[in-house]
mmCIF file of C-alpha atoms in Angstrom:
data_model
loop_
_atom_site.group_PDB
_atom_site.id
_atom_site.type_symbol
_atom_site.label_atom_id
_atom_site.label_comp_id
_atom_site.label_asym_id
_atom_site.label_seq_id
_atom_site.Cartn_x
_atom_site.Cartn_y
_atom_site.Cartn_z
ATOM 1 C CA UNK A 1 49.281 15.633 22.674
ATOM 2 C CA UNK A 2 51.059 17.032 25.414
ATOM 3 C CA UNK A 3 53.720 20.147 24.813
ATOM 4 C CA UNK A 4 55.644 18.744 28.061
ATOM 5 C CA UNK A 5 55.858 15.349 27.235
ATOM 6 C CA UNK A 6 58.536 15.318 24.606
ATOM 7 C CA UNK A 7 59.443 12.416 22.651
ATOM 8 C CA UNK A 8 62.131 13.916 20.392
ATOM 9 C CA UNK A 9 65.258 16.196 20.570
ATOM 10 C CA UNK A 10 63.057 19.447 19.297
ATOM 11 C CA UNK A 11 60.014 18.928 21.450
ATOM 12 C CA UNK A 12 62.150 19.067 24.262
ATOM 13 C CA UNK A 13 63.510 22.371 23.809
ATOM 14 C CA UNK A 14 59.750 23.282 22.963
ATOM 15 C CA UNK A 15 58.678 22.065 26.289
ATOM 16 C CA UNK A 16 62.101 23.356 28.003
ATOM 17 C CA UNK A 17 61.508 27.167 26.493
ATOM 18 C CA UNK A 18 57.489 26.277 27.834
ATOM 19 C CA UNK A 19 59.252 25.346 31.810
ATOM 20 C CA UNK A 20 61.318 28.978 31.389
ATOM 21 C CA UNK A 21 58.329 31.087 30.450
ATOM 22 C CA UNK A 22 56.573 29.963 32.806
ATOM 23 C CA UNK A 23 58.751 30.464 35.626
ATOM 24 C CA UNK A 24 59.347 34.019 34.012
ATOM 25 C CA UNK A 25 55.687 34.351 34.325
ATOM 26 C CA UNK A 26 55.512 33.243 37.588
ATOM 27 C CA UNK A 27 58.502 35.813 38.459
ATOM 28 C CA UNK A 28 56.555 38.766 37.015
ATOM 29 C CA UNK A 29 53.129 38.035 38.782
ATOM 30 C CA UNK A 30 54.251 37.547 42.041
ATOM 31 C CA UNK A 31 56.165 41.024 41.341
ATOM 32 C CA UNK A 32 52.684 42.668 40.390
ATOM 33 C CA UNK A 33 51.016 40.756 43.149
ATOM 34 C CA UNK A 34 53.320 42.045 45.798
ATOM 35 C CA UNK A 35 53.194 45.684 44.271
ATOM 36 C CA UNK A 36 49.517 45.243 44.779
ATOM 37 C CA UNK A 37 49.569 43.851 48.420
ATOM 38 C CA UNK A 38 51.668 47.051 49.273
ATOM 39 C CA UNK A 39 49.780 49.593 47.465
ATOM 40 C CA UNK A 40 46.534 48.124 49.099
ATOM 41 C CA UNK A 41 47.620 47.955 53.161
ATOM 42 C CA UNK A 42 50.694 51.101 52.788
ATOM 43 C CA UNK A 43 48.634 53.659 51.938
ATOM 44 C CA UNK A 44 50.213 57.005 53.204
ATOM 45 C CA UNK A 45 53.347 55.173 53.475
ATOM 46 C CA UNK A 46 54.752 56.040 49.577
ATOM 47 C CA UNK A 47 53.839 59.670 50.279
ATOM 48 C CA UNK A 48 56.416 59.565 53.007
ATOM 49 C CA UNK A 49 59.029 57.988 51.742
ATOM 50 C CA UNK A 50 62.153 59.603 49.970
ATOM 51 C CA UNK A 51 61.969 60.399 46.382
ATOM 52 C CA UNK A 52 64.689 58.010 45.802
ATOM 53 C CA UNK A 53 63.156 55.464 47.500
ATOM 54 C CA UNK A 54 60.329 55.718 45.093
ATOM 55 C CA UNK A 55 62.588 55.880 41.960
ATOM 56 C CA UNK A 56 64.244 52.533 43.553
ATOM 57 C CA UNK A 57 60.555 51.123 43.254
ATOM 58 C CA UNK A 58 59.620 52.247 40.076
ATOM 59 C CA UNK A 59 62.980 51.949 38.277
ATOM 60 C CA UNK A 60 64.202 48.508 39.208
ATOM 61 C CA UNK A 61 61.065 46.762 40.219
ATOM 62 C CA UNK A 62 58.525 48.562 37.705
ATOM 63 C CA UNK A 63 60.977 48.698 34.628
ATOM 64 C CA UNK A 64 64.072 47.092 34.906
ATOM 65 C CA UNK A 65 62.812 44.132 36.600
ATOM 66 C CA UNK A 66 60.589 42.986 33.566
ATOM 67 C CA UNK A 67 62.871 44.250 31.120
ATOM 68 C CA UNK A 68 65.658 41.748 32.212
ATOM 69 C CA UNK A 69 63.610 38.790 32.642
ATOM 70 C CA UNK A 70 61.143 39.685 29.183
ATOM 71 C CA UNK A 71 64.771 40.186 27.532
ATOM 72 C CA UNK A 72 66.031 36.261 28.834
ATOM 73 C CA UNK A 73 62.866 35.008 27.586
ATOM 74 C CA UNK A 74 63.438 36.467 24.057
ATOM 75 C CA UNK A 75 66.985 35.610 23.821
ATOM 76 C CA UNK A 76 66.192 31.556 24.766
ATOM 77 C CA UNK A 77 63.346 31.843 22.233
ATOM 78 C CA UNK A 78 65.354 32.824 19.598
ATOM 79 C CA UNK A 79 68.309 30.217 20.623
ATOM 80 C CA UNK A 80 65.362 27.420 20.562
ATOM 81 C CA UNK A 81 64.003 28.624 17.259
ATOM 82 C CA UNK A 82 67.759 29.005 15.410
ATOM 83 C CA UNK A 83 68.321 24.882 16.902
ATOM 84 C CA UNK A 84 65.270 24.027 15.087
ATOM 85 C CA UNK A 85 65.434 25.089 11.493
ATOM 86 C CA UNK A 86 66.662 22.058 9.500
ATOM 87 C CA UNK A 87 70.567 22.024 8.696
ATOM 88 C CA UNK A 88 72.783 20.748 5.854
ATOM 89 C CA UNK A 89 72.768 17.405 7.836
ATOM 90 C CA UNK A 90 71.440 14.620 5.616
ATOM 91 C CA UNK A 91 67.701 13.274 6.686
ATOM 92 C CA UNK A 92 64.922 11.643 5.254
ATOM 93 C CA UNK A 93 62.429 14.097 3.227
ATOM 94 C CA UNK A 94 58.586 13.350 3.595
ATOM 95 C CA UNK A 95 56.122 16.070 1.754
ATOM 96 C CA UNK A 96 53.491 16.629 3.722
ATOM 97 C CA UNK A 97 50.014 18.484 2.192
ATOM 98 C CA UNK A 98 47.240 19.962 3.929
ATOM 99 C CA UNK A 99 43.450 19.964 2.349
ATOM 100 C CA UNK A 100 40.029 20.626 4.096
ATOM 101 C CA UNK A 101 40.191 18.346 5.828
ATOM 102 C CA UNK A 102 42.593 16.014 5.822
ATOM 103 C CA UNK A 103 47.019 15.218 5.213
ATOM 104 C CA UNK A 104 48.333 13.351 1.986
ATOM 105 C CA UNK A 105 52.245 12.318 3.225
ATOM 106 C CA UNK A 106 54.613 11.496 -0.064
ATOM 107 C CA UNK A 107 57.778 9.690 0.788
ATOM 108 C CA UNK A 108 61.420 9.414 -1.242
ATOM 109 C CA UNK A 109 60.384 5.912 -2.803
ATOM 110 C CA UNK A 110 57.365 7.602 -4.349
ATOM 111 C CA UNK A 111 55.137 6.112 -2.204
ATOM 112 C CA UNK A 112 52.280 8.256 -0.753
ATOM 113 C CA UNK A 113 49.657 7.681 2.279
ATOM 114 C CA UNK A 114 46.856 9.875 3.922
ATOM 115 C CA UNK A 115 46.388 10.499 7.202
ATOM 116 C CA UNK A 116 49.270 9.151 8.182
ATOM 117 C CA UNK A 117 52.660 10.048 8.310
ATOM 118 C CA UNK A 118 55.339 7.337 8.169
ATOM 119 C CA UNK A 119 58.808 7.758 9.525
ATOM 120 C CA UNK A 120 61.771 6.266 10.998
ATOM 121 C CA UNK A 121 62.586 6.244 14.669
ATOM 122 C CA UNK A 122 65.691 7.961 15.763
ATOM 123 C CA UNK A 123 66.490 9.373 12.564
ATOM 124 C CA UNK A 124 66.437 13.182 11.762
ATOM 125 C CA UNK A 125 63.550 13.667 9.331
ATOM 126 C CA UNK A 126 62.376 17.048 7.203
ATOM 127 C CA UNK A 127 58.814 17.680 6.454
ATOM 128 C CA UNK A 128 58.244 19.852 3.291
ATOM 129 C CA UNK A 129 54.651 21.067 4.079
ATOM 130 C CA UNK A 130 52.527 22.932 2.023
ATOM 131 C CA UNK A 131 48.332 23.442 1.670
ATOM 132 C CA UNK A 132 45.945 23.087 -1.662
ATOM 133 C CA UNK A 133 43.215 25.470 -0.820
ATOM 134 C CA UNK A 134 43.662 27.544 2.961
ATOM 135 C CA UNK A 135 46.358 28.155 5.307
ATOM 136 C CA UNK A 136 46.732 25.269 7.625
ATOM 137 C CA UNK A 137 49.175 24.315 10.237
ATOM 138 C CA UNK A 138 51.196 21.234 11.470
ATOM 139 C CA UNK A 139 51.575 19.984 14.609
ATOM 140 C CA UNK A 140 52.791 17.360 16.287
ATOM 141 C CA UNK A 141 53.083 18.132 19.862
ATOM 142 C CA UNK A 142 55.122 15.793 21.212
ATOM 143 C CA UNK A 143 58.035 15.571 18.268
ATOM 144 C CA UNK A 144 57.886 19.603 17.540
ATOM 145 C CA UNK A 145 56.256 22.673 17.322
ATOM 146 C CA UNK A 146 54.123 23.878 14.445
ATOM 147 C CA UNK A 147 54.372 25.203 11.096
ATOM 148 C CA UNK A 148 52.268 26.551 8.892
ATOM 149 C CA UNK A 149 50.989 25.022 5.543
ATOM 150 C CA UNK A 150 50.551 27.885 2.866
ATOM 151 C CA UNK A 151 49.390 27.151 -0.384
ATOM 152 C CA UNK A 152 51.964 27.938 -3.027
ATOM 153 C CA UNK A 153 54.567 27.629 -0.759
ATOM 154 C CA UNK A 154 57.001 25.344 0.783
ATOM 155 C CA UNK A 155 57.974 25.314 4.385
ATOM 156 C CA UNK A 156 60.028 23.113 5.939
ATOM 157 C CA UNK A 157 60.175 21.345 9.262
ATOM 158 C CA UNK A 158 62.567 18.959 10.835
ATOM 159 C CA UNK A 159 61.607 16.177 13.668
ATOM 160 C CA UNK A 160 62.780 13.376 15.148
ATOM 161 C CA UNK A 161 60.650 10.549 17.123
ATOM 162 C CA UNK A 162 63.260 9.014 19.935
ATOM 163 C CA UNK A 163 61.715 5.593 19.930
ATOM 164 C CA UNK A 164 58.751 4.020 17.999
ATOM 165 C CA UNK A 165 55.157 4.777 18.579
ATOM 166 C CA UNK A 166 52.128 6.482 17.415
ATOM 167 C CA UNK A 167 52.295 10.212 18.055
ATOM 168 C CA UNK A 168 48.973 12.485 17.730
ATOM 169 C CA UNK A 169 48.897 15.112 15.149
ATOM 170 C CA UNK A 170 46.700 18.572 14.831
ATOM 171 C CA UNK A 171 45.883 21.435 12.468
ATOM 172 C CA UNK A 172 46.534 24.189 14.562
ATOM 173 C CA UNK A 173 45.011 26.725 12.414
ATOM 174 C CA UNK A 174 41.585 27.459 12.039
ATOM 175 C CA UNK A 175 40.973 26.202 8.735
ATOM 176 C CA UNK A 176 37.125 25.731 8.325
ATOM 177 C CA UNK A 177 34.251 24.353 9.827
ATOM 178 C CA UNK A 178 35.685 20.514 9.683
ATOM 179 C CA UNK A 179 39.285 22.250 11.773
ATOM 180 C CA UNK A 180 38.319 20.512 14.448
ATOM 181 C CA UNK A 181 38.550 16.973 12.774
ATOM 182 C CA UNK A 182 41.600 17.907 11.004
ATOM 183 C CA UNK A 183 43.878 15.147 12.610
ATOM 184 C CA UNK A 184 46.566 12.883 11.489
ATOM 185 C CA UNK A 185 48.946 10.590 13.349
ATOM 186 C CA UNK A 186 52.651 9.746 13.370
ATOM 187 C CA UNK A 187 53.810 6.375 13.158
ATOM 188 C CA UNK A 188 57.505 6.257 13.954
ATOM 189 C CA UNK A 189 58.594 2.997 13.051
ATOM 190 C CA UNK A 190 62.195 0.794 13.684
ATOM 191 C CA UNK A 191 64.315 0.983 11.274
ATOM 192 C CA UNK A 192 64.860 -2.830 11.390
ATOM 193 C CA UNK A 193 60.651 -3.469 11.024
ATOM 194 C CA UNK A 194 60.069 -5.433 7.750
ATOM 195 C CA UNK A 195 57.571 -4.301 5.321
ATOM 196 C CA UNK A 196 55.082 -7.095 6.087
ATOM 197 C CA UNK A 197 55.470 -5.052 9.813
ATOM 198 C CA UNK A 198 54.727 -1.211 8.191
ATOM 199 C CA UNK A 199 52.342 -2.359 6.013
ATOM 200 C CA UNK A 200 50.665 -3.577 9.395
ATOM 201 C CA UNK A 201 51.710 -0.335 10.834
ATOM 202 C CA UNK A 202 49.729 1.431 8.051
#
């Protein structure tokens, strides 16, 4: 269930964008933290300094400073979010539908299953999702990051599991007072398995 432990091409820029706003983070704090240390133990010193000394501090440290790095954040965000939305490349379709409290997971050859989601490994694969009652919200940590599940509408989401496995699946939004069991898993399976082996898999 872990953000930083991708297993697929858009996980990993999840967990990369996770690895740069963190170190932005870390950037910022140790700014305020070292603003702190001086206004703690320099007391009397600010008072004598030039005023453009002070509008060095206060400009580029207490403005521009967070601007620039606040402003690289928002541009990778944006980049990660653009490389995630599904393109006109072909990939298999699964329709995915939320209900308190549980997943129903339809497939191209009309075939359906609940609570567990059935794909290939190493093959792009779109999720229509949508909800029957209350917003919910997909996701599956380690493959990509979420997406909601509003009734009456369609939303679409595109994965893609790098080698077979199980993969852990949440509701990440608070959908009632079974949210907390609201769990499905992904079973990414090779595309060479033979149907006695997914029915196994099931």
């Amino acid at each position: 269930m872990s953000t930083i432990d991708p297993a697929g091409p858009s996980a990993l820029r999840v967990a990369d964008l996770w690895w740069w706003m963190l170190g932005g983070s870390l950037l910022l704090s140790a700014l305020v933290f070292t603003l702190l240390f001086m206004a703690l133990f320099r007391r009397g010193v600010a008072d004598r300094q030039k005023p453009d000394r002070k509008n060095v501090w206060i400009g580029w440290l207490g403005l521009a400073m967070p601007i620039g790095v606040l402003s690289v954040l928002l541009v990778y965000a944006l980049w990660v979010g653009e490389r995630s939305l599904p393109t006109g490349t072909a990939a298999v379709r699964v329709e995915a539908t939320a209900y308190n409290y549980g997943w129903t997971f339809c497939y191209e050859d009309g075939s359906c299953s609940e609570g567990v989601m059935r794909i290939p490994a190493e093959r792009r694969v779109d999720i229509d999702i949508t909800a029957t009652d209350v917003i919910h919200s997909l996701w599956i940590p380690r493959l990509a990051g979420k997406m909601d599940a509003i009734p009456g509408q369609v939303n679409r989401l595109r994965i893609e599991a790098e080698a077979p496995g199980r993969y852990e699946a949440v509701c990440a939004e608070y959908c009632g007072i079974g949210h907390a069991d609201h769990r499905f898993v992904v079973q990414a399976y090779d595309i060479g398995d033979t149907a006695d082996a997914l029915e196994a898999a099931r």
